[in-house]
Amino acid sequence: MGDHASIDDFVAWFRAASPYIHAHRGQTFVIGFGGTAVEQQHFAHFLHDVALLSSLGIRVVLVHGARHQIEARAGTGGIPLRRHRGLTVTDEALLPLVLETVGALRLRIEALLSMGLPSSPMAGARVRVASGNFVTARPLGVVDGVDYGHTGCVRRVDGGAIRHHLDAGEVVLIPPLGYSPSGEVFNLGYRELAVAVASELAAGKLILLTEGAAPLPPQLTLGEARRRLPGLGEDHPLNWAVRACESGIGRVHLVGQERDGALLAELFTRDGAGTLVSVSPYDDMRQARVDDVPGILELLEPLERSGVLVRRSREKLETEIDRFTVLVRDGAIIGCAALYPFPEQESGELACLVVHPDYRRQGFGEALLQAIERQARAQGLRTLVLLSTRTGQWFKERGFEPAGLEVLPPERRRLYNYQRGSRVFLRRLE
């Protein structure tokens, strides 16, 4: 048996991950990775993690590259390679090697996804992998006098065919090849392909594994990412993240391929393990929905257990959910507050203003308070009241004044718990 500390840590982690499990279920994630990722020692673990995502109800599309393997095999075979503007020129001599290498790599990935040995993390898993001619491509043509030959770019992605396989619970694997209506085959860049696939599918996330890139902040808005582009180089992962956001993908994750387990850490922890580039700000404040109830309960439970808040049942919270505002960080609720209006008295009660301990002293509490005040003014309320046993000082510093029970609306006054002895605070809304 494990020691109690390790068990408690596991339970705490699992509970913290549960909002993400719920938020990600049914979403489509496109994951792009280059040939160097395949050579990582823990690549099999990465594919086990992909299988886990699929088992959790996430619709997964894998887009892989092969440049590393193509260059290695060309060098071994004495086939000269030409590059122009960072792209490989795929001439008639190189094309057969490209097709052979990509085919072997695809089979290797499929085999690892199919592994179900009792001693492996995929024991008992049945991952079905689908691949096919989902991508129509065209030649890049001649640029700066250089004929790219069979190096091409994406013309169209057959989203309907991919969705058909995703609907069947399959992981879709897309190699870096495209086909023309005339039967030609083109060598494609996997990042461009991943962006095109994610855009066509309206994917919830595009995840790009990165190699040895300089560290970036945990999150960037699209505008902040654009300001960092000058001097980075056209093939920098941040360039592709910006392109993806500009093509309509709301969230792009850049995750270092060197760290084992980074994919799971990025998707199932609050602060992740990479960089999130998002079209809208990372933190989202909105009215709560019924499916937010588990996350709100998890946020309130420690304070209810310690007596700071009055315990609310799931049923009560569900009936009052339209009173709540939540602050969400990448699918997880990190703060909440509620407004209970008493229109006849032109007053409202502020309740349950809570911010997760990891995000306190960052202005989130003030943001929630301001949101409640805006709601109260919009409803024509002239005062806000609240009851507190331990946090009165925080509210005093933000304009609330101690008051007597008489300021409570009669309906609320009848429910006052004299055993708790909560102090009453009032703030007049200008």
PDB file of N, CA and C in Angstrom, residues 22-114:
ATOM      1  N   HIS A  22     -13.678  16.965 -18.156  1.00  0.00           N
ATOM      2  CA  HIS A  22     -15.051  17.277 -18.555  1.00  0.00           C
ATOM      3  C   HIS A  22     -15.062  18.264 -19.721  1.00  0.00           C
ATOM      4  N   ALA A  23     -14.218  19.301 -19.654  1.00  0.00           N
ATOM      5  CA  ALA A  23     -14.222  20.338 -20.690  1.00  0.00           C
ATOM      6  C   ALA A  23     -13.721  19.822 -22.032  1.00  0.00           C
ATOM      7  N   HIS A  24     -12.770  18.885 -22.021  1.00  0.00           N
ATOM      8  CA  HIS A  24     -12.167  18.415 -23.268  1.00  0.00           C
ATOM      9  C   HIS A  24     -12.987  17.330 -23.962  1.00  0.00           C
ATOM     10  N   ARG A  25     -13.859  16.648 -23.221  1.00  0.00           N
ATOM     11  CA  ARG A  25     -14.596  15.529 -23.810  1.00  0.00           C
ATOM     12  C   ARG A  25     -15.431  16.014 -24.996  1.00  0.00           C
ATOM     13  N   GLY A  26     -15.303  15.301 -26.129  1.00  0.00           N
ATOM     14  CA  GLY A  26     -16.053  15.659 -27.321  1.00  0.00           C
ATOM     15  C   GLY A  26     -15.379  16.696 -28.196  1.00  0.00           C
ATOM     16  N   GLN A  27     -14.286  17.290 -27.713  1.00  0.00           N
ATOM     17  CA  GLN A  27     -13.555  18.284 -28.490  1.00  0.00           C
ATOM     18  C   GLN A  27     -12.634  17.601 -29.501  1.00  0.00           C
ATOM     19  N   THR A  28     -12.327  18.307 -30.581  1.00  0.00           N
ATOM     20  CA  THR A  28     -11.372  17.820 -31.575  1.00  0.00           C
ATOM     21  C   THR A  28     -10.038  18.511 -31.368  1.00  0.00           C
ATOM     22  N   PHE A  29      -8.990  17.718 -31.139  1.00  0.00           N
ATOM     23  CA  PHE A  29      -7.633  18.238 -30.974  1.00  0.00           C
ATOM     24  C   PHE A  29      -6.782  17.738 -32.138  1.00  0.00           C
ATOM     25  N   VAL A  30      -6.107  18.654 -32.805  1.00  0.00           N
ATOM     26  CA  VAL A  30      -5.144  18.296 -33.842  1.00  0.00           C
ATOM     27  C   VAL A  30      -3.749  18.446 -33.252  1.00  0.00           C
ATOM     28  N   ILE A  31      -2.954  17.393 -33.317  1.00  0.00           N
ATOM     29  CA  ILE A  31      -1.614  17.377 -32.737  1.00  0.00           C
ATOM     30  C   ILE A  31      -0.601  17.191 -33.848  1.00  0.00           C
ATOM     31  N   GLY A  32       0.289  18.171 -34.025  1.00  0.00           N
ATOM     32  CA  GLY A  32       1.304  18.102 -35.059  1.00  0.00           C
ATOM     33  C   GLY A  32       2.684  17.910 -34.462  1.00  0.00           C
ATOM     34  N   PHE A  33       3.490  17.025 -35.064  1.00  0.00           N
ATOM     35  CA  PHE A  33       4.846  16.792 -34.563  1.00  0.00           C
ATOM     36  C   PHE A  33       5.749  16.406 -35.729  1.00  0.00           C
ATOM     37  N   GLY A  34       7.001  16.795 -35.622  1.00  0.00           N
ATOM     38  CA  GLY A  34       7.961  16.519 -36.674  1.00  0.00           C
ATOM     39  C   GLY A  34       8.651  15.181 -36.506  1.00  0.00           C
ATOM     40  N   GLY A  35       9.512  14.858 -37.472  1.00  0.00           N
ATOM     41  CA  GLY A  35      10.222  13.590 -37.438  1.00  0.00           C
ATOM     42  C   GLY A  35      11.157  13.452 -36.260  1.00  0.00           C
ATOM     43  N   THR A  36      11.695  14.566 -35.746  1.00  0.00           N
ATOM     44  CA  THR A  36      12.594  14.470 -34.595  1.00  0.00           C
ATOM     45  C   THR A  36      11.855  14.003 -33.354  1.00  0.00           C
ATOM     46  N   ALA A  37      10.568  14.319 -33.248  1.00  0.00           N
ATOM     47  CA  ALA A  37       9.795  13.857 -32.082  1.00  0.00           C
ATOM     48  C   ALA A  37       9.706  12.340 -32.064  1.00  0.00           C
ATOM     49  N   VAL A  38       9.639  11.741 -33.237  1.00  0.00           N
ATOM     50  CA  VAL A  38       9.522  10.286 -33.322  1.00  0.00           C
ATOM     51  C   VAL A  38      10.772   9.606 -32.771  1.00  0.00           C
ATOM     52  N   GLU A  39      11.908  10.290 -32.847  1.00  0.00           N
ATOM     53  CA  GLU A  39      13.165   9.703 -32.378  1.00  0.00           C
ATOM     54  C   GLU A  39      13.416   9.931 -30.891  1.00  0.00           C
ATOM     55  N   GLN A  40      12.523  10.668 -30.234  1.00  0.00           N
ATOM     56  CA  GLN A  40      12.686  10.878 -28.793  1.00  0.00           C
ATOM     57  C   GLN A  40      12.539   9.542 -28.057  1.00  0.00           C
ATOM     58  N   GLN A  41      13.295   9.381 -26.987  1.00  0.00           N
ATOM     59  CA  GLN A  41      13.268   8.126 -26.222  1.00  0.00           C
ATOM     60  C   GLN A  41      11.878   7.811 -25.686  1.00  0.00           C
ATOM     61  N   HIS A  42      11.128   8.848 -25.364  1.00  0.00           N
ATOM     62  CA  HIS A  42       9.806   8.631 -24.765  1.00  0.00           C
ATOM     63  C   HIS A  42       8.676   8.798 -25.791  1.00  0.00           C
ATOM     64  N   PHE A  43       8.973   8.640 -27.082  1.00  0.00           N
ATOM     65  CA  PHE A  43       7.919   8.811 -28.092  1.00  0.00           C
ATOM     66  C   PHE A  43       6.785   7.803 -27.888  1.00  0.00           C
ATOM     67  N   ALA A  44       7.130   6.576 -27.506  1.00  0.00           N
ATOM     68  CA  ALA A  44       6.070   5.592 -27.249  1.00  0.00           C
ATOM     69  C   ALA A  44       5.165   6.051 -26.116  1.00  0.00           C
ATOM     70  N   HIS A  45       5.747   6.689 -25.096  1.00  0.00           N
ATOM     71  CA  HIS A  45       4.930   7.222 -24.004  1.00  0.00           C
ATOM     72  C   HIS A  45       3.991   8.314 -24.520  1.00  0.00           C
ATOM     73  N   PHE A  46       4.503   9.146 -25.425  1.00  0.00           N
ATOM     74  CA  PHE A  46       3.667  10.194 -26.018  1.00  0.00           C
ATOM     75  C   PHE A  46       2.451   9.582 -26.712  1.00  0.00           C
ATOM     76  N   LEU A  47       2.660   8.521 -27.475  1.00  0.00           N
ATOM     77  CA  LEU A  47       1.530   7.884 -28.153  1.00  0.00           C
ATOM     78  C   LEU A  47       0.589   7.198 -27.162  1.00  0.00           C
ATOM     79  N   HIS A  48       1.139   6.688 -26.054  1.00  0.00           N
ATOM     80  CA  HIS A  48       0.260   6.156 -24.999  1.00  0.00           C
ATOM     81  C   HIS A  48      -0.627   7.271 -24.454  1.00  0.00           C
ATOM     82  N   ASP A  49      -0.050   8.462 -24.316  1.00  0.00           N
ATOM     83  CA  ASP A  49      -0.831   9.607 -23.835  1.00  0.00           C
ATOM     84  C   ASP A  49      -1.903   9.991 -24.853  1.00  0.00           C
ATOM     85  N   VAL A  50      -1.572   9.893 -26.129  1.00  0.00           N
ATOM     86  CA  VAL A  50      -2.564  10.158 -27.174  1.00  0.00           C
ATOM     87  C   VAL A  50      -3.715   9.156 -27.059  1.00  0.00           C
ATOM     88  N   ALA A  51      -3.383   7.889 -26.836  1.00  0.00           N
ATOM     89  CA  ALA A  51      -4.421   6.870 -26.659  1.00  0.00           C
ATOM     90  C   ALA A  51      -5.288   7.187 -25.443  1.00  0.00           C
ATOM     91  N   LEU A  52      -4.673   7.709 -24.385  1.00  0.00           N
ATOM     92  CA  LEU A  52      -5.435   8.094 -23.201  1.00  0.00           C
ATOM     93  C   LEU A  52      -6.411   9.217 -23.534  1.00  0.00           C
ATOM     94  N   LEU A  53      -5.965  10.208 -24.315  1.00  0.00           N
ATOM     95  CA  LEU A  53      -6.872  11.283 -24.725  1.00  0.00           C
ATOM     96  C   LEU A  53      -8.080  10.712 -25.452  1.00  0.00           C
ATOM     97  N   SER A  54      -7.822   9.770 -26.354  1.00  0.00           N
ATOM     98  CA  SER A  54      -8.919   9.161 -27.094  1.00  0.00           C
ATOM     99  C   SER A  54      -9.880   8.434 -26.156  1.00  0.00           C
ATOM    100  N   SER A  55      -9.336   7.736 -25.162  1.00  0.00           N
ATOM    101  CA  SER A  55     -10.184   6.991 -24.230  1.00  0.00           C
ATOM    102  C   SER A  55     -11.022   7.922 -23.359  1.00  0.00           C
ATOM    103  N   LEU A  56     -10.585   9.179 -23.222  1.00  0.00           N
ATOM    104  CA  LEU A  56     -11.326  10.163 -22.429  1.00  0.00           C
ATOM    105  C   LEU A  56     -12.371  10.911 -23.265  1.00  0.00           C
ATOM    106  N   GLY A  57     -12.559  10.458 -24.498  1.00  0.00           N
ATOM    107  CA  GLY A  57     -13.602  11.052 -25.337  1.00  0.00           C
ATOM    108  C   GLY A  57     -13.143  12.227 -26.166  1.00  0.00           C
ATOM    109  N   ILE A  58     -11.836  12.445 -26.278  1.00  0.00           N
ATOM    110  CA  ILE A  58     -11.301  13.521 -27.109  1.00  0.00           C
ATOM    111  C   ILE A  58     -11.081  12.979 -28.524  1.00  0.00           C
ATOM    112  N   ARG A  59     -11.490  13.739 -29.509  1.00  0.00           N
ATOM    113  CA  ARG A  59     -11.348  13.357 -30.917  1.00  0.00           C
ATOM    114  C   ARG A  59      -9.962  13.820 -31.383  1.00  0.00           C
ATOM    115  N   VAL A  60      -9.084  12.862 -31.654  1.00  0.00           N
ATOM    116  CA  VAL A  60      -7.673  13.176 -31.881  1.00  0.00           C
ATOM    117  C   VAL A  60      -7.292  12.972 -33.346  1.00  0.00           C
ATOM    118  N   VAL A  61      -6.644  13.987 -33.903  1.00  0.00           N
ATOM    119  CA  VAL A  61      -6.049  13.893 -35.238  1.00  0.00           C
ATOM    120  C   VAL A  61      -4.553  14.130 -35.082  1.00  0.00           C
ATOM    121  N   LEU A  62      -3.739  13.202 -35.562  1.00  0.00           N
ATOM    122  CA  LEU A  62      -2.285  13.327 -35.524  1.00  0.00           C
ATOM    123  C   LEU A  62      -1.771  13.677 -36.915  1.00  0.00           C
ATOM    124  N   VAL A  63      -0.951  14.709 -36.989  1.00  0.00           N
ATOM    125  CA  VAL A  63      -0.310  15.101 -38.241  1.00  0.00           C
ATOM    126  C   VAL A  63       1.193  15.042 -38.014  1.00  0.00           C
ATOM    127  N   HIS A  64       1.886  14.181 -38.757  1.00  0.00           N
ATOM    128  CA  HIS A  64       3.314  14.010 -38.481  1.00  0.00           C
ATOM    129  C   HIS A  64       4.168  14.466 -39.653  1.00  0.00           C
ATOM    130  N   GLY A  65       5.394  14.830 -39.347  1.00  0.00           N
ATOM    131  CA  GLY A  65       6.380  15.160 -40.358  1.00  0.00           C
ATOM    132  C   GLY A  65       7.356  14.015 -40.540  1.00  0.00           C
ATOM    133  N   ALA A  66       8.292  14.203 -41.482  1.00  0.00           N
ATOM    134  CA  ALA A  66       9.261  13.133 -41.747  1.00  0.00           C
ATOM    135  C   ALA A  66      10.595  13.685 -42.254  1.00  0.00           C
ATOM    136  N   ARG A  67      10.807  14.988 -42.160  1.00  0.00           N
ATOM    137  CA  ARG A  67      12.007  15.565 -42.751  1.00  0.00           C
ATOM    138  C   ARG A  67      13.276  14.977 -42.154  1.00  0.00           C
ATOM    139  N   HIS A  68      13.290  14.789 -40.851  1.00  0.00           N
ATOM    140  CA  HIS A  68      14.472  14.244 -40.187  1.00  0.00           C
ATOM    141  C   HIS A  68      14.845  12.882 -40.781  1.00  0.00           C
ATOM    142  N   GLN A  69      13.870  12.010 -40.940  1.00  0.00           N
ATOM    143  CA  GLN A  69      14.129  10.668 -41.461  1.00  0.00           C
ATOM    144  C   GLN A  69      14.494  10.717 -42.954  1.00  0.00           C
ATOM    145  N   ILE A  70      13.851  11.614 -43.703  1.00  0.00           N
ATOM    146  CA  ILE A  70      14.157  11.736 -45.130  1.00  0.00           C
ATOM    147  C   ILE A  70      15.607  12.189 -45.325  1.00  0.00           C
ATOM    148  N   GLU A  71      16.019  13.185 -44.549  1.00  0.00           N
ATOM    149  CA  GLU A  71      17.387  13.672 -44.676  1.00  0.00           C
ATOM    150  C   GLU A  71      18.398  12.593 -44.285  1.00  0.00           C
ATOM    151  N   ALA A  72      18.081  11.839 -43.233  1.00  0.00           N
ATOM    152  CA  ALA A  72      19.001  10.783 -42.800  1.00  0.00           C
ATOM    153  C   ALA A  72      19.138   9.701 -43.875  1.00  0.00           C
ATOM    154  N   ARG A  73      18.022   9.290 -44.460  1.00  0.00           N
ATOM    155  CA  ARG A  73      18.068   8.236 -45.468  1.00  0.00           C
ATOM    156  C   ARG A  73      18.693   8.731 -46.770  1.00  0.00           C
ATOM    157  N   ALA A  74      18.477   9.990 -47.095  1.00  0.00           N
ATOM    158  CA  ALA A  74      19.108  10.546 -48.297  1.00  0.00           C
ATOM    159  C   ALA A  74      20.621  10.575 -48.131  1.00  0.00           C
ATOM    160  N   GLY A  75      21.065  10.952 -46.932  1.00  0.00           N
ATOM    161  CA  GLY A  75      22.500  10.971 -46.682  1.00  0.00           C
ATOM    162  C   GLY A  75      23.107   9.587 -46.776  1.00  0.00           C
ATOM    163  N   THR A  76      22.413   8.603 -46.211  1.00  0.00           N
ATOM    164  CA  THR A  76      22.908   7.220 -46.267  1.00  0.00           C
ATOM    165  C   THR A  76      22.945   6.701 -47.699  1.00  0.00           C
ATOM    166  N   GLY A  77      21.948   7.092 -48.499  1.00  0.00           N
ATOM    167  CA  GLY A  77      21.866   6.598 -49.867  1.00  0.00           C
ATOM    168  C   GLY A  77      22.625   7.432 -50.872  1.00  0.00           C
ATOM    169  N   GLY A  78      23.274   8.474 -50.399  1.00  0.00           N
ATOM    170  CA  GLY A  78      24.043   9.311 -51.305  1.00  0.00           C
ATOM    171  C   GLY A  78      23.195  10.150 -52.249  1.00  0.00           C
ATOM    172  N   ILE A  79      21.954  10.428 -51.880  1.00  0.00           N
ATOM    173  CA  ILE A  79      21.066  11.255 -52.709  1.00  0.00           C
ATOM    174  C   ILE A  79      21.212  12.708 -52.279  1.00  0.00           C
ATOM    175  N   PRO A  80      21.631  13.594 -53.178  1.00  0.00           N
ATOM    176  CA  PRO A  80      21.825  14.996 -52.784  1.00  0.00           C
ATOM    177  C   PRO A  80      20.495  15.662 -52.443  1.00  0.00           C
ATOM    178  N   LEU A  81      20.525  16.525 -51.427  1.00  0.00           N
ATOM    179  CA  LEU A  81      19.348  17.273 -51.012  1.00  0.00           C
ATOM    180  C   LEU A  81      19.548  18.747 -51.315  1.00  0.00           C
ATOM    181  N   ARG A  82      18.512  19.366 -51.826  1.00  0.00           N
ATOM    182  CA  ARG A  82      18.532  20.808 -52.035  1.00  0.00           C
ATOM    183  C   ARG A  82      17.421  21.446 -51.211  1.00  0.00           C
ATOM    184  N   ARG A  83      17.738  22.571 -50.611  1.00  0.00           N
ATOM    185  CA  ARG A  83      16.738  23.308 -49.844  1.00  0.00           C
ATOM    186  C   ARG A  83      16.709  24.745 -50.330  1.00  0.00           C
ATOM    187  N   HIS A  84      15.517  25.315 -50.293  1.00  0.00           N
ATOM    188  CA  HIS A  84      15.358  26.719 -50.683  1.00  0.00           C
ATOM    189  C   HIS A  84      14.287  27.331 -49.799  1.00  0.00           C
ATOM    190  N   ARG A  85      14.632  28.452 -49.174  1.00  0.00           N
ATOM    191  CA  ARG A  85      13.706  29.125 -48.249  1.00  0.00           C
ATOM    192  C   ARG A  85      13.190  28.166 -47.180  1.00  0.00           C
ATOM    193  N   GLY A  86      14.065  27.298 -46.708  1.00  0.00           N
ATOM    194  CA  GLY A  86      13.724  26.389 -45.622  1.00  0.00           C
ATOM    195  C   GLY A  86      12.945  25.163 -46.022  1.00  0.00           C
ATOM    196  N   LEU A  87      12.673  24.988 -47.320  1.00  0.00           N
ATOM    197  CA  LEU A  87      11.884  23.838 -47.784  1.00  0.00           C
ATOM    198  C   LEU A  87      12.757  22.921 -48.627  1.00  0.00           C
ATOM    199  N   THR A  88      12.485  21.635 -48.519  1.00  0.00           N
ATOM    200  CA  THR A  88      13.194  20.645 -49.321  1.00  0.00           C
ATOM    201  C   THR A  88      12.656  20.641 -50.749  1.00  0.00           C
ATOM    202  N   VAL A  89      13.555  20.604 -51.709  1.00  0.00           N
ATOM    203  CA  VAL A  89      13.167  20.458 -53.111  1.00  0.00           C
ATOM    204  C   VAL A  89      13.015  18.961 -53.390  1.00  0.00           C
ATOM    205  N   THR A  90      11.802  18.534 -53.696  1.00  0.00           N
ATOM    206  CA  THR A  90      11.525  17.110 -53.922  1.00  0.00           C
ATOM    207  C   THR A  90      11.544  16.827 -55.420  1.00  0.00           C
ATOM    208  N   ASP A  91      12.723  16.470 -55.916  1.00  0.00           N
ATOM    209  CA  ASP A  91      12.832  16.175 -57.347  1.00  0.00           C
ATOM    210  C   ASP A  91      12.492  14.705 -57.610  1.00  0.00           C
ATOM    211  N   GLU A  92      12.603  14.304 -58.870  1.00  0.00           N
ATOM    212  CA  GLU A  92      12.223  12.942 -59.248  1.00  0.00           C
ATOM    213  C   GLU A  92      13.085  11.893 -58.566  1.00  0.00           C
ATOM    214  N   ALA A  93      14.351  12.234 -58.283  1.00  0.00           N
ATOM    215  CA  ALA A  93      15.232  11.270 -57.622  1.00  0.00           C
ATOM    216  C   ALA A  93      14.871  11.091 -56.154  1.00  0.00           C
ATOM    217  N   LEU A  94      14.384  12.164 -55.506  1.00  0.00           N
ATOM    218  CA  LEU A  94      14.087  12.109 -54.068  1.00  0.00           C
ATOM    219  C   LEU A  94      12.696  11.556 -53.777  1.00  0.00           C
ATOM    220  N   LEU A  95      11.748  11.730 -54.700  1.00  0.00           N
ATOM    221  CA  LEU A  95      10.354  11.368 -54.428  1.00  0.00           C
ATOM    222  C   LEU A  95      10.175   9.920 -53.975  1.00  0.00           C
ATOM    223  N   PRO A  96      10.779   8.924 -54.637  1.00  0.00           N
ATOM    224  CA  PRO A  96      10.581   7.542 -54.152  1.00  0.00           C
ATOM    225  C   PRO A  96      11.057   7.343 -52.720  1.00  0.00           C
ATOM    226  N   LEU A  97      12.165   7.991 -52.360  1.00  0.00           N
ATOM    227  CA  LEU A  97      12.653   7.876 -50.982  1.00  0.00           C
ATOM    228  C   LEU A  97      11.678   8.523 -50.008  1.00  0.00           C
ATOM    229  N   VAL A  98      11.086   9.674 -50.397  1.00  0.00           N
ATOM    230  CA  VAL A  98      10.097  10.348 -49.545  1.00  0.00           C
ATOM    231  C   VAL A  98       8.909   9.429 -49.293  1.00  0.00           C
ATOM    232  N   LEU A  99       8.401   8.820 -50.355  1.00  0.00           N
ATOM    233  CA  LEU A  99       7.227   7.955 -50.206  1.00  0.00           C
ATOM    234  C   LEU A  99       7.537   6.745 -49.329  1.00  0.00           C
ATOM    235  N   GLU A 100       8.706   6.165 -49.547  1.00  0.00           N
ATOM    236  CA  GLU A 100       9.085   4.994 -48.756  1.00  0.00           C
ATOM    237  C   GLU A 100       9.275   5.362 -47.287  1.00  0.00           C
ATOM    238  N   THR A 101       9.922   6.492 -47.039  1.00  0.00           N
ATOM    239  CA  THR A 101      10.193   6.907 -45.658  1.00  0.00           C
ATOM    240  C   THR A 101       8.907   7.258 -44.921  1.00  0.00           C
ATOM    241  N   VAL A 102       8.044   8.022 -45.578  1.00  0.00           N
ATOM    242  CA  VAL A 102       6.772   8.406 -44.941  1.00  0.00           C
ATOM    243  C   VAL A 102       5.926   7.181 -44.672  1.00  0.00           C
ATOM    244  N   GLY A 103       5.898   6.245 -45.622  1.00  0.00           N
ATOM    245  CA  GLY A 103       5.125   5.028 -45.411  1.00  0.00           C
ATOM    246  C   GLY A 103       5.623   4.216 -44.226  1.00  0.00           C
ATOM    247  N   ALA A 104       6.940   4.084 -44.105  1.00  0.00           N
ATOM    248  CA  ALA A 104       7.519   3.336 -42.984  1.00  0.00           C
ATOM    249  C   ALA A 104       7.228   4.033 -41.655  1.00  0.00           C
ATOM    250  N   LEU A 105       7.285   5.362 -41.661  1.00  0.00           N
ATOM    251  CA  LEU A 105       7.032   6.112 -40.431  1.00  0.00           C
ATOM    252  C   LEU A 105       5.574   5.982 -40.008  1.00  0.00           C
ATOM    253  N   ARG A 106       4.695   6.038 -40.975  1.00  0.00           N
ATOM    254  CA  ARG A 106       3.268   5.879 -40.666  1.00  0.00           C
ATOM    255  C   ARG A 106       2.999   4.511 -40.045  1.00  0.00           C
ATOM    256  N   LEU A 107       3.588   3.465 -40.609  1.00  0.00           N
ATOM    257  CA  LEU A 107       3.392   2.121 -40.058  1.00  0.00           C
ATOM    258  C   LEU A 107       3.970   2.015 -38.651  1.00  0.00           C
ATOM    259  N   ARG A 108       5.090   2.675 -38.429  1.00  0.00           N
ATOM    260  CA  ARG A 108       5.712   2.648 -37.099  1.00  0.00           C
ATOM    261  C   ARG A 108       4.791   3.293 -36.061  1.00  0.00           C
ATOM    262  N   ILE A 109       4.189   4.416 -36.423  1.00  0.00           N
ATOM    263  CA  ILE A 109       3.283   5.107 -35.493  1.00  0.00           C
ATOM    264  C   ILE A 109       2.035   4.276 -35.250  1.00  0.00           C
ATOM    265  N   GLU A 110       1.491   3.688 -36.308  1.00  0.00           N
ATOM    266  CA  GLU A 110       0.306   2.846 -36.158  1.00  0.00           C
ATOM    267  C   GLU A 110       0.593   1.652 -35.255  1.00  0.00           C
ATOM    268  N   ALA A 111       1.774   1.061 -35.403  1.00  0.00           N
ATOM    269  CA  ALA A 111       2.132  -0.099 -34.582  1.00  0.00           C
ATOM    270  C   ALA A 111       2.209   0.280 -33.109  1.00  0.00           C
ATOM    271  N   LEU A 112       2.794   1.435 -32.814  1.00  0.00           N
ATOM    272  CA  LEU A 112       2.904   1.865 -31.416  1.00  0.00           C
ATOM    273  C   LEU A 112       1.527   2.182 -30.831  1.00  0.00           C
ATOM    274  N   LEU A 113       0.641   2.745 -31.641  1.00  0.00           N
ATOM    275  CA  LEU A 113      -0.713   3.024 -31.164  1.00  0.00           C
ATOM    276  C   LEU A 113      -1.520   1.744 -30.969  1.00  0.00           C
ATOM    277  N   SER A 114      -1.111   0.681 -31.626  1.00  0.00           N
ATOM    278  CA  SER A 114      -1.830  -0.587 -31.531  1.00  0.00           C
ATOM    279  C   SER A 114      -1.311  -1.474 -30.417  1.00  0.00           C
TER     280      SER A 114
END
